[in-house]
Short mmCIF file of C-alpha atoms in Angstrom, two decimals:
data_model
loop_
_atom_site.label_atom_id
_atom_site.label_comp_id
_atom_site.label_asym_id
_atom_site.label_seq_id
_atom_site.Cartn_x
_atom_site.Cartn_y
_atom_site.Cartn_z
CA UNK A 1 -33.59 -32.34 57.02
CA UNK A 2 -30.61 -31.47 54.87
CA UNK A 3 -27.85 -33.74 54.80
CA UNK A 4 -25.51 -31.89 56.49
CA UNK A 5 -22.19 -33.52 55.17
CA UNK A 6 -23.10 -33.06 51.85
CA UNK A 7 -20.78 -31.28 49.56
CA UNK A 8 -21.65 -27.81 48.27
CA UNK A 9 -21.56 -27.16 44.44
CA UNK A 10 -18.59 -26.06 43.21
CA UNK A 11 -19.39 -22.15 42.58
CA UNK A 12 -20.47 -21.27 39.00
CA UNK A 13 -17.42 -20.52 36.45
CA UNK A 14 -17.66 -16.46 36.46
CA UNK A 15 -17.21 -14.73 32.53
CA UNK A 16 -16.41 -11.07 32.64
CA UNK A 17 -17.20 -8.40 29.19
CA UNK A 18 -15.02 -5.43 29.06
CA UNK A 19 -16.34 -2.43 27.68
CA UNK A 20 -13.57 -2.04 24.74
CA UNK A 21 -10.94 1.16 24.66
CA UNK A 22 -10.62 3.89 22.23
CA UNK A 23 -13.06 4.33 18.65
CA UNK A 24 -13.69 0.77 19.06
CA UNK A 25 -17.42 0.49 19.23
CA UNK A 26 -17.60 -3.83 19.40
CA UNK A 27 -18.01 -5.93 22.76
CA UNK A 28 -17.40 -9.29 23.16
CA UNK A 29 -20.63 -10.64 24.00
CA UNK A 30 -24.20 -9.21 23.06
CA UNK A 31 -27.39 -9.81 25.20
CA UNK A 32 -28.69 -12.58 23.07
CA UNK A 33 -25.64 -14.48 23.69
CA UNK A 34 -25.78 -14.10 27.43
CA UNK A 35 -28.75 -15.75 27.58
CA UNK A 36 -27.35 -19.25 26.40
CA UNK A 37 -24.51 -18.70 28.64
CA UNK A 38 -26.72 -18.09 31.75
CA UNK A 39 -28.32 -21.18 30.43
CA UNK A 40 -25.42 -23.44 30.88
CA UNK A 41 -24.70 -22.28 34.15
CA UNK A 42 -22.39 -19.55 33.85
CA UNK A 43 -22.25 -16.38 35.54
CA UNK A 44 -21.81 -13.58 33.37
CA UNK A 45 -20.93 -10.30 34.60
CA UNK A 46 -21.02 -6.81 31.91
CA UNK A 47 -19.42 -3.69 32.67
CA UNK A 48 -22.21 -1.06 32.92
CA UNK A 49 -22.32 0.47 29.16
CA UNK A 50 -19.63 -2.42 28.07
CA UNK A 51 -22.70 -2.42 24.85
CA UNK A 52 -23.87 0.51 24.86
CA UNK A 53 -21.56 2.00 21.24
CA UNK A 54 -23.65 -1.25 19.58
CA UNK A 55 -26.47 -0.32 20.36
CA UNK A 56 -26.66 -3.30 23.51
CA UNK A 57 -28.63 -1.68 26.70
CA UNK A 58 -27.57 -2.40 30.26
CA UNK A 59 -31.05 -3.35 30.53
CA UNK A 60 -30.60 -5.47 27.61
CA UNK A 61 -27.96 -7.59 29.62
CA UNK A 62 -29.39 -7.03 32.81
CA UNK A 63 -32.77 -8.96 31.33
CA UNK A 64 -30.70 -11.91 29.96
CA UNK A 65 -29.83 -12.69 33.39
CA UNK A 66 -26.24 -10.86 33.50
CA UNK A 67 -25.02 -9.02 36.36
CA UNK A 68 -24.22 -5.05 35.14
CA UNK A 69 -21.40 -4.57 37.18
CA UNK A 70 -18.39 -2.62 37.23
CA UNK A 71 -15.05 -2.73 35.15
CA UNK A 72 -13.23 -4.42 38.04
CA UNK A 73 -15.44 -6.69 39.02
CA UNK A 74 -16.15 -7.76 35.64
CA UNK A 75 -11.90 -7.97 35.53
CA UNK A 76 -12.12 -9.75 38.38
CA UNK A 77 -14.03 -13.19 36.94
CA UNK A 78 -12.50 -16.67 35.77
CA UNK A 79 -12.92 -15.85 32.20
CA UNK A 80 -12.36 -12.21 30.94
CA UNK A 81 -13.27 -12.08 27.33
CA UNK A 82 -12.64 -8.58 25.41
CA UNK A 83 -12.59 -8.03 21.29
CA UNK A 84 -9.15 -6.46 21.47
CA UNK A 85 -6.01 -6.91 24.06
CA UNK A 86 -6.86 -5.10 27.23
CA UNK A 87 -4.47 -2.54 28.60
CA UNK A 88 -2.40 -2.07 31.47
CA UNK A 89 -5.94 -1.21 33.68
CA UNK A 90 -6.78 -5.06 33.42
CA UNK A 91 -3.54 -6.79 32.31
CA UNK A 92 -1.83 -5.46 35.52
CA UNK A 93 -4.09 -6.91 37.49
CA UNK A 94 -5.32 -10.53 36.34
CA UNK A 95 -4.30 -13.06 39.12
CA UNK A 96 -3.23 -16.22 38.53
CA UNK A 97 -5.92 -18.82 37.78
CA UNK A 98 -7.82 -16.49 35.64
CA UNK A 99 -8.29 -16.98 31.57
CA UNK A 100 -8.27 -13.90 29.19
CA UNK A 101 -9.96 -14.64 25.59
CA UNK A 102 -10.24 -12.70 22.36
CA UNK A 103 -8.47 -11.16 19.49
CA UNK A 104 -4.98 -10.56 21.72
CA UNK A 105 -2.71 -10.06 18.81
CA UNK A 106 -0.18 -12.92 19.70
CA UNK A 107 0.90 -12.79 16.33
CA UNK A 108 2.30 -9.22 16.27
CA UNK A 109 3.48 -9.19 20.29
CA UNK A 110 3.18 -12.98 21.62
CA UNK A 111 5.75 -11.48 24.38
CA UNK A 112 3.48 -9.52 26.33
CA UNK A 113 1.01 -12.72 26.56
CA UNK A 114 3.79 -15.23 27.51
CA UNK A 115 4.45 -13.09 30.36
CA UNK A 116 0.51 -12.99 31.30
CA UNK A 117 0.89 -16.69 31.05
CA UNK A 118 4.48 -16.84 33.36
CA UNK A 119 2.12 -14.82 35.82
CA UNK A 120 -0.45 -17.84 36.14
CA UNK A 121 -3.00 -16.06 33.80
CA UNK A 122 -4.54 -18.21 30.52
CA UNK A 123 -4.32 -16.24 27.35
CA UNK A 124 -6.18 -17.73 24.45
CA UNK A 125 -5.62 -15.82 21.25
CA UNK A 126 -8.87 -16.28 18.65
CA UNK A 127 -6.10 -15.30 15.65
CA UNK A 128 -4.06 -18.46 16.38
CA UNK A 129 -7.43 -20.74 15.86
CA UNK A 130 -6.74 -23.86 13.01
CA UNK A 131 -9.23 -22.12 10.70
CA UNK A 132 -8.81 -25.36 8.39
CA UNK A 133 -10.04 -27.14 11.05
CA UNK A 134 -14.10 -27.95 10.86
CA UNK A 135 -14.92 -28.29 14.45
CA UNK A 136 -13.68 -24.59 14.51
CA UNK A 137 -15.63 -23.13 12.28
CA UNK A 138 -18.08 -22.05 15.27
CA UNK A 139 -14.61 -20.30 16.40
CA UNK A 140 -13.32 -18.78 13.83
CA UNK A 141 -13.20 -14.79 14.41
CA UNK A 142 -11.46 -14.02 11.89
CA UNK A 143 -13.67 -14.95 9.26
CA UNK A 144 -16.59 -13.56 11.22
CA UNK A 145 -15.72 -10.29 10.89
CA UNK A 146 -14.02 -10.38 7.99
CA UNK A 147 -17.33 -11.42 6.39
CA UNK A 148 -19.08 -8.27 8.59
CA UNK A 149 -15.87 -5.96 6.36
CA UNK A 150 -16.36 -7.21 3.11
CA UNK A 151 -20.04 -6.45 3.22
CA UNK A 152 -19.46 -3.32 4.52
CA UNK A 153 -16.75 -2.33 1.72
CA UNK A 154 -18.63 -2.76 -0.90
CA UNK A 155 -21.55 -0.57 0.54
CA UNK A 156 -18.73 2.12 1.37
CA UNK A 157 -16.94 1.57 -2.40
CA UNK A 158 -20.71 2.29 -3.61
CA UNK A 159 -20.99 5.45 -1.56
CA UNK A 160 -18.01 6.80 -2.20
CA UNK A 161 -17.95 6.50 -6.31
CA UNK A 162 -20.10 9.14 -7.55
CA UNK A 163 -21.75 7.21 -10.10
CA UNK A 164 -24.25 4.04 -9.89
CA UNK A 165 -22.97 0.74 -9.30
CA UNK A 166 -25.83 -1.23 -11.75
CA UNK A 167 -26.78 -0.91 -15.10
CA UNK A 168 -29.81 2.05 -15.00
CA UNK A 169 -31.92 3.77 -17.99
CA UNK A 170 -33.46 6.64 -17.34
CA UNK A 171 -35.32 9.29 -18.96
CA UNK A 172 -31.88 10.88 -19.37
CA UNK A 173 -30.30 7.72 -20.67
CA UNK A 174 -28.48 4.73 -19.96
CA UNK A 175 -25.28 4.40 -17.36
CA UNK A 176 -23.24 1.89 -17.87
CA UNK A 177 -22.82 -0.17 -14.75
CA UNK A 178 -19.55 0.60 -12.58
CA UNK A 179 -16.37 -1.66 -12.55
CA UNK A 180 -15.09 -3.33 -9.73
CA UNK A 181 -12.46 -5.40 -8.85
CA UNK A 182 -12.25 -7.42 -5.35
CA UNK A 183 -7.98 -8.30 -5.22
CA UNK A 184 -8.22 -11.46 -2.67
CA UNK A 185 -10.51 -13.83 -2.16
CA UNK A 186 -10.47 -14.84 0.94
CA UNK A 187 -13.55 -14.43 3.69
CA UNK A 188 -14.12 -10.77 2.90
CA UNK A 189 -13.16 -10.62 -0.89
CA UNK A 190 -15.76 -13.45 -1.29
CA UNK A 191 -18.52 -11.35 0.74
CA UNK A 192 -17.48 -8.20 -0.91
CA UNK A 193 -17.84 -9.66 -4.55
CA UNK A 194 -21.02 -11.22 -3.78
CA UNK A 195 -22.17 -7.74 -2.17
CA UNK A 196 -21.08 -5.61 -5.08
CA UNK A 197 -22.68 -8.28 -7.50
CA UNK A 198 -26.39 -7.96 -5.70
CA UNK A 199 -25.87 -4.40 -5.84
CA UNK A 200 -25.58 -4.67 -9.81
CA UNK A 201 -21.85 -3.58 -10.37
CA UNK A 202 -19.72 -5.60 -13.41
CA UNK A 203 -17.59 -7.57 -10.99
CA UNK A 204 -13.63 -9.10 -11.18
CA UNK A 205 -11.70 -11.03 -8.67
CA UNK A 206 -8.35 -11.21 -7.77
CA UNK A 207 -6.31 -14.21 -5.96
CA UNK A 208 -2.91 -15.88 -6.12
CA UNK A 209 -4.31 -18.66 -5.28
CA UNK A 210 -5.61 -20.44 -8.13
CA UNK A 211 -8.06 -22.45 -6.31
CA UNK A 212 -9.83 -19.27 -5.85
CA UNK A 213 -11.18 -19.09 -9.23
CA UNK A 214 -14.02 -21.30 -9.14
CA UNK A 215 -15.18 -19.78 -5.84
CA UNK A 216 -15.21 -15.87 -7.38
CA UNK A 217 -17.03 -17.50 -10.92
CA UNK A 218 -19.37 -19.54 -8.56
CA UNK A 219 -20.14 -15.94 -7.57
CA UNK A 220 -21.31 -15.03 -11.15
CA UNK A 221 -17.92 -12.96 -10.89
CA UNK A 222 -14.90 -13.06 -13.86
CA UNK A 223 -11.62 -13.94 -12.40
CA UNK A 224 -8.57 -12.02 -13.15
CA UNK A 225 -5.67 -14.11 -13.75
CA UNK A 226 -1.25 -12.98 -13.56
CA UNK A 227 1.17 -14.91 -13.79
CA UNK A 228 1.83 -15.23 -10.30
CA UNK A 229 0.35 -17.68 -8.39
CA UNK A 230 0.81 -19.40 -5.15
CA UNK A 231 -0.71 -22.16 -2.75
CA UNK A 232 -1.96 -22.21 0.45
CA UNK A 233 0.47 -21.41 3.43
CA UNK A 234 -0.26 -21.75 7.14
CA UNK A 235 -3.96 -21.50 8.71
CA UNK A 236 -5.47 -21.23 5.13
CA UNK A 237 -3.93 -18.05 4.16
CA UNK A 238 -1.57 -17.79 0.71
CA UNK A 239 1.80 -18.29 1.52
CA UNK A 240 3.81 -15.39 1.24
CA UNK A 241 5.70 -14.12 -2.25
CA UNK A 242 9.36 -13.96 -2.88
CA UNK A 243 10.48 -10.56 -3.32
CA UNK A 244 10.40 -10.63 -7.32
CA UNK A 245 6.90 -12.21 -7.44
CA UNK A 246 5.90 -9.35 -5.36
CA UNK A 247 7.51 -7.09 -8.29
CA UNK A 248 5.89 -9.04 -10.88
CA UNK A 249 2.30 -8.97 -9.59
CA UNK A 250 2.20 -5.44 -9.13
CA UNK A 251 3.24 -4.61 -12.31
CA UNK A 252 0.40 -6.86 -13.66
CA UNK A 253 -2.18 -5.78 -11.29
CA UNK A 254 -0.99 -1.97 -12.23
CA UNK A 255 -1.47 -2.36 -15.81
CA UNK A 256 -4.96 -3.66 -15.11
CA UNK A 257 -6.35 -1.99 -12.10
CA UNK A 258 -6.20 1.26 -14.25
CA UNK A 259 -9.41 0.04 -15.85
CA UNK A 260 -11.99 -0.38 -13.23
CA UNK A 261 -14.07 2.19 -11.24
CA UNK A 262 -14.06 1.06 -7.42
CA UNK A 263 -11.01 -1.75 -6.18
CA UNK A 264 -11.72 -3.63 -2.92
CA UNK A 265 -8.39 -4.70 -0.99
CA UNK A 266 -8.34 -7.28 1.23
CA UNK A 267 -4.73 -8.65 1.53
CA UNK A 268 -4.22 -9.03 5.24
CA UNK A 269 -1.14 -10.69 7.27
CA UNK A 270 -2.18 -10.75 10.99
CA UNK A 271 0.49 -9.42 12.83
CA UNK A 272 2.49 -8.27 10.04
CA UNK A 273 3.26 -5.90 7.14
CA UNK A 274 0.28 -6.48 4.51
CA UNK A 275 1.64 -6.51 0.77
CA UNK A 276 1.79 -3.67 -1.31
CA UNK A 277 -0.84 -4.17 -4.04
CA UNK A 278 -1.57 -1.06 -5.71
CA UNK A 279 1.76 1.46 -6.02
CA UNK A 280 1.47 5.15 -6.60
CA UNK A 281 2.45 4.11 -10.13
CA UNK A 282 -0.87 2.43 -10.86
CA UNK A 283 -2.87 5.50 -8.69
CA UNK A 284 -1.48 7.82 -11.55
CA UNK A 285 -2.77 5.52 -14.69
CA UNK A 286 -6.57 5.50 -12.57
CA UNK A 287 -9.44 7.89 -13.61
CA UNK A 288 -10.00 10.79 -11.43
CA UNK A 289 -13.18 9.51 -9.38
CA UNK A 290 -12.23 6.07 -8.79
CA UNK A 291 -12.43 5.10 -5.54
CA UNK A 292 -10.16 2.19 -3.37
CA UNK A 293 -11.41 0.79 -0.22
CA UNK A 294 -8.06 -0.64 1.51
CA UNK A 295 -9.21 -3.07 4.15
CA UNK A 296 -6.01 -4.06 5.25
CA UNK A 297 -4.91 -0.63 5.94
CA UNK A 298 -3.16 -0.19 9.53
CA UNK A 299 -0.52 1.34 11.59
CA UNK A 300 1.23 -1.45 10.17
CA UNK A 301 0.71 -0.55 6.66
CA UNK A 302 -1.71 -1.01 3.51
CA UNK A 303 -2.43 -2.57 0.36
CA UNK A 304 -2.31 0.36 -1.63
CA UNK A 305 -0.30 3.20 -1.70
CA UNK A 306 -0.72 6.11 0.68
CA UNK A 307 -3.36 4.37 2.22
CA UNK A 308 -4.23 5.37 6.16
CA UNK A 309 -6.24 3.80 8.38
CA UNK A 310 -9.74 5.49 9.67
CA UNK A 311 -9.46 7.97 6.94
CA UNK A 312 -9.71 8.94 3.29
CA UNK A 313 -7.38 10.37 1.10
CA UNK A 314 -7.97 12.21 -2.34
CA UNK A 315 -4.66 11.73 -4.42
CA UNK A 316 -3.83 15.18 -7.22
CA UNK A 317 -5.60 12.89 -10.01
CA UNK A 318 -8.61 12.79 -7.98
CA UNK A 319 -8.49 8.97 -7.01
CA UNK A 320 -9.63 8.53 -3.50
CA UNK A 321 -8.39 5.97 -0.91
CA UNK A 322 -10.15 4.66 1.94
CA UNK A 323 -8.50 3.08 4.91
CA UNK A 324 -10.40 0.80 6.11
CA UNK A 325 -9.32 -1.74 8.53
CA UNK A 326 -12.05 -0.81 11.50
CA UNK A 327 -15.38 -1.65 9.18
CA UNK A 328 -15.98 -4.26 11.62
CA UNK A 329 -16.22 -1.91 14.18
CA UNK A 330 -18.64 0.70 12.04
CA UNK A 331 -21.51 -2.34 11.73
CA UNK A 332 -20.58 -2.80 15.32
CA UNK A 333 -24.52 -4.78 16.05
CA UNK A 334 -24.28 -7.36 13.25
CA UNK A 335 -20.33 -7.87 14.12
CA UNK A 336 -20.74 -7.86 17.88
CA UNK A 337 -23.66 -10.64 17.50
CA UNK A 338 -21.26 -12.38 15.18
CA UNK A 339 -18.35 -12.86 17.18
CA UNK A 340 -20.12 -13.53 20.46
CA UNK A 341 -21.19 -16.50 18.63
CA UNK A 342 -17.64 -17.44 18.42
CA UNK A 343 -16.92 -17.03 22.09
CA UNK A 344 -19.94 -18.69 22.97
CA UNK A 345 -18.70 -21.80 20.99
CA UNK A 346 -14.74 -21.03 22.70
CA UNK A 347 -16.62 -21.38 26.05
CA UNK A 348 -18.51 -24.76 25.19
CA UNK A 349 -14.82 -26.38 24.86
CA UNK A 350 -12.63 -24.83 27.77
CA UNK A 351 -15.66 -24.70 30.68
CA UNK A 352 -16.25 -28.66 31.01
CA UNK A 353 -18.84 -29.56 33.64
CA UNK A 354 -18.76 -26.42 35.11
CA UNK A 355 -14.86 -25.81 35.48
CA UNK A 356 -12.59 -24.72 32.80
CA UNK A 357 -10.16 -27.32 31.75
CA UNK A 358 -7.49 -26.28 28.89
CA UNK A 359 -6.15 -29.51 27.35
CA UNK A 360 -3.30 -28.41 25.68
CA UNK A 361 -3.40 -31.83 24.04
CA UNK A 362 -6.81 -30.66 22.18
CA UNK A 363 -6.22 -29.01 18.60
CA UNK A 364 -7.92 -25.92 19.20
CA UNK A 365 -7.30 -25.64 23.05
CA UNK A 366 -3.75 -26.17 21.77
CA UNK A 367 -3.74 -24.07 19.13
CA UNK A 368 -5.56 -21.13 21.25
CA UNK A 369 -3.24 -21.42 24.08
CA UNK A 370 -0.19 -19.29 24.19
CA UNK A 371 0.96 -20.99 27.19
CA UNK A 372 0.32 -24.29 25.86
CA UNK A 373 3.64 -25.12 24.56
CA UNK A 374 5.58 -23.07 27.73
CA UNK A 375 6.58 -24.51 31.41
CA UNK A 376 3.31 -25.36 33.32
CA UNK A 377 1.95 -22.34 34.92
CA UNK A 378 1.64 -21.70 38.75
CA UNK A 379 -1.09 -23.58 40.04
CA UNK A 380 -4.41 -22.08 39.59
CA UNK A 381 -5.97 -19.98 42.21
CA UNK A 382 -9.43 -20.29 42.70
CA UNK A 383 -10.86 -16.49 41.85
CA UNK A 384 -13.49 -15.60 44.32
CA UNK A 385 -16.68 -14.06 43.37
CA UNK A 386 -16.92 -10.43 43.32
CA UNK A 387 -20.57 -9.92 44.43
CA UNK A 388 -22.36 -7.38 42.96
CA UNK A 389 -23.78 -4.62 44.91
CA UNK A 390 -27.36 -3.38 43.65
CA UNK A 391 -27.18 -0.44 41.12
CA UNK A 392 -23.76 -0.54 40.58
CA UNK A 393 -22.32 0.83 37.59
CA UNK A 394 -26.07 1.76 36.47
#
């Protein structure tokens, strides 16, 4: 006989995937990932085709033990993880008690989070992760996909230049192998320079950061040196330059960038205005045919000039420009899989024993936590279960 004054087990800690708004094609957990999660004891639930743009199957989630459910259900669980901020659909209607994780941008509007978090309702914002730390280097979006868009620049630099990238003799003769220059070497400057190398192109590397050198020559890269430089500022990034460093450096770059065939731009300020790298000054000195792939180009801005985001431009001297801040969404498999990874590891610190604690005394809980360092919260409110009814959302 059971004993019947035994205490019940605390229901399983509930994770819910958005499917993601607008041309984004990501989602925040793939079926592989699931798997481990069911695993550990959580319930996962997916809304039906949350996958489906990268190429994930409801089946797919459905046979790594997740329930396929629908958006407000999924909404509706302890832990709502999404790539991007959701809107108003599932902001408006998170109740206290609940946690919402991903890429929230609480560096370019922290105010709409701090009032999630005056609401009752967790927001942990991957960009605000210590990426110096080592213990978060499981965590650390950002350099996830930033490694999934350098790859993927160099392969679009290489199909948009009309010419080879290596060194190739043929019947017809020999072409001389194209020129490319990678300005910042950070996550995806390092991936694109080691991309465009294996794909046989003459490559150069930019950083103000002089550190940076032996990492782009370690590459089998040259490094391009200015006289500006400048160290390390906050969360590993370069600190930013005074106004007439900025003049000097793109006068440098200018006279320089003229020479090379395909340049890679990677400058990117989360949250804010990305530098100004390559002026319509420097696009008149470059050969008609060169190609720029602008990584950090956004609503907010570029790295070169004219630059727009999703699309490319062909200036009147034939140089084209290609915005492209979404390439982690355009290898949407390989960059879902990759930052799944990172909310998998996210999960292993805040869900302790089967609850989820946030210790805003913990250095990435801390650091996460937009509420961490604002007036206690209401007191949580245990979310019940949305059950799922059969076929739903199929």
């Amino acid at each position: 006989m059971p004993d019947e004054t035994s205490t019940p087990p605390p229901p399983p800690v509930t994770v819910g995937v958005l499917r993601e708004a607008g041309s984004e094609r990501r989602v925040a957990l793939v079926p592989e990932v699931v798997e481990t999660l069911v695993a550990r004891g959580l319930e996962v639930r997916v809304e039906a085709g949350a996958g489906a743009d990268a190429w994930f199957a409801d089946d797919a989630y459905a046979a790594a033990g997740a329930q396929v459910t629908t958006r407000a259900a999924a909404a509706a669980s302890d832990v709502v993880v999404s790539v991007h901020r959701p809107g108003p659909d599932v902001l408006d209607v998170l109740a206290p008690g609940q946690t919402l994780l991903g890429l929230l941008g609480a560096r370019a509007d922290r105010d709409g989070l701090v009032e999630l978090e005056r609401r009752g309702v967790r927001a942990l914002s991957l960009e605000l992760l210590p990426r110096t730390l080592s213990r978060a280097q499981t965590m650390d979006a950002l350099s996830s996909q930033a490694s999934v868009a350098g790859y993927r620049a160099a392969l679009l630099g290489a199909e948009t230049f009309a010419r080879y990238l290596p060194t190739m003799i043929t019947a017809a003769g020999t072409a001389r192998p194209a020129k490319v220059l990678v300005l910042g070497a950070g996550v995806a400057g390092l991936q694109a320079i080691g991309t465009a190398r294996r794909l046989g192109a003459q490559v150069t590397g930019y950083d103000v950061r002089p550190a940076a050198r032996e990492e782009v020559t370690s590459l089998g890269a040259t490094f391009l040196t200015t006289s500006v430089t400048a160290g390390a500022g906050d969360g590993g990034y370069a600190r930013a330059l005074t106004a007439e460093e900025t003049a000097a450096q793109q006068a440098e770059l200018g006279a320089k960038i003229a020479g090379f065939d395909i340049v890679i731009t990677t400058a990117q300020v989360p949250g804010a205005r990305p530098p100004l790298l390559v002026t319509e000054d420097t696009l008149d000195q470059m050969a008609a045919g060169s190609v720029l792939v602008d990584l950090a180009a956004s609503e907010l801005g570029g790295n070169v000039a004219g630059s727009a985001p999703g699309r490319s431009v062909v200036t009147a001297g034939g140089v084209t420009i290609v915005g492209a801040g979404d390439l982690p969404s355009r290898m949407a498999t390989g960059a879902s899989t990759a930052y799944a990874r990172n909310i998998a590891a996210v999960l292993g610190v805040v869900v302790v024993d089967g609850a989820i604690a946030l210790d805003p005394a913990d250095e990435v809980v801390g650091a996460l936590w937009v509420g961490a360092d604002l007036a206690p919260p209401p007191a949580s409110v245990t979310v019940p279960s949305v059950p799922t009814v059969e076929g739903e959302g199929a």
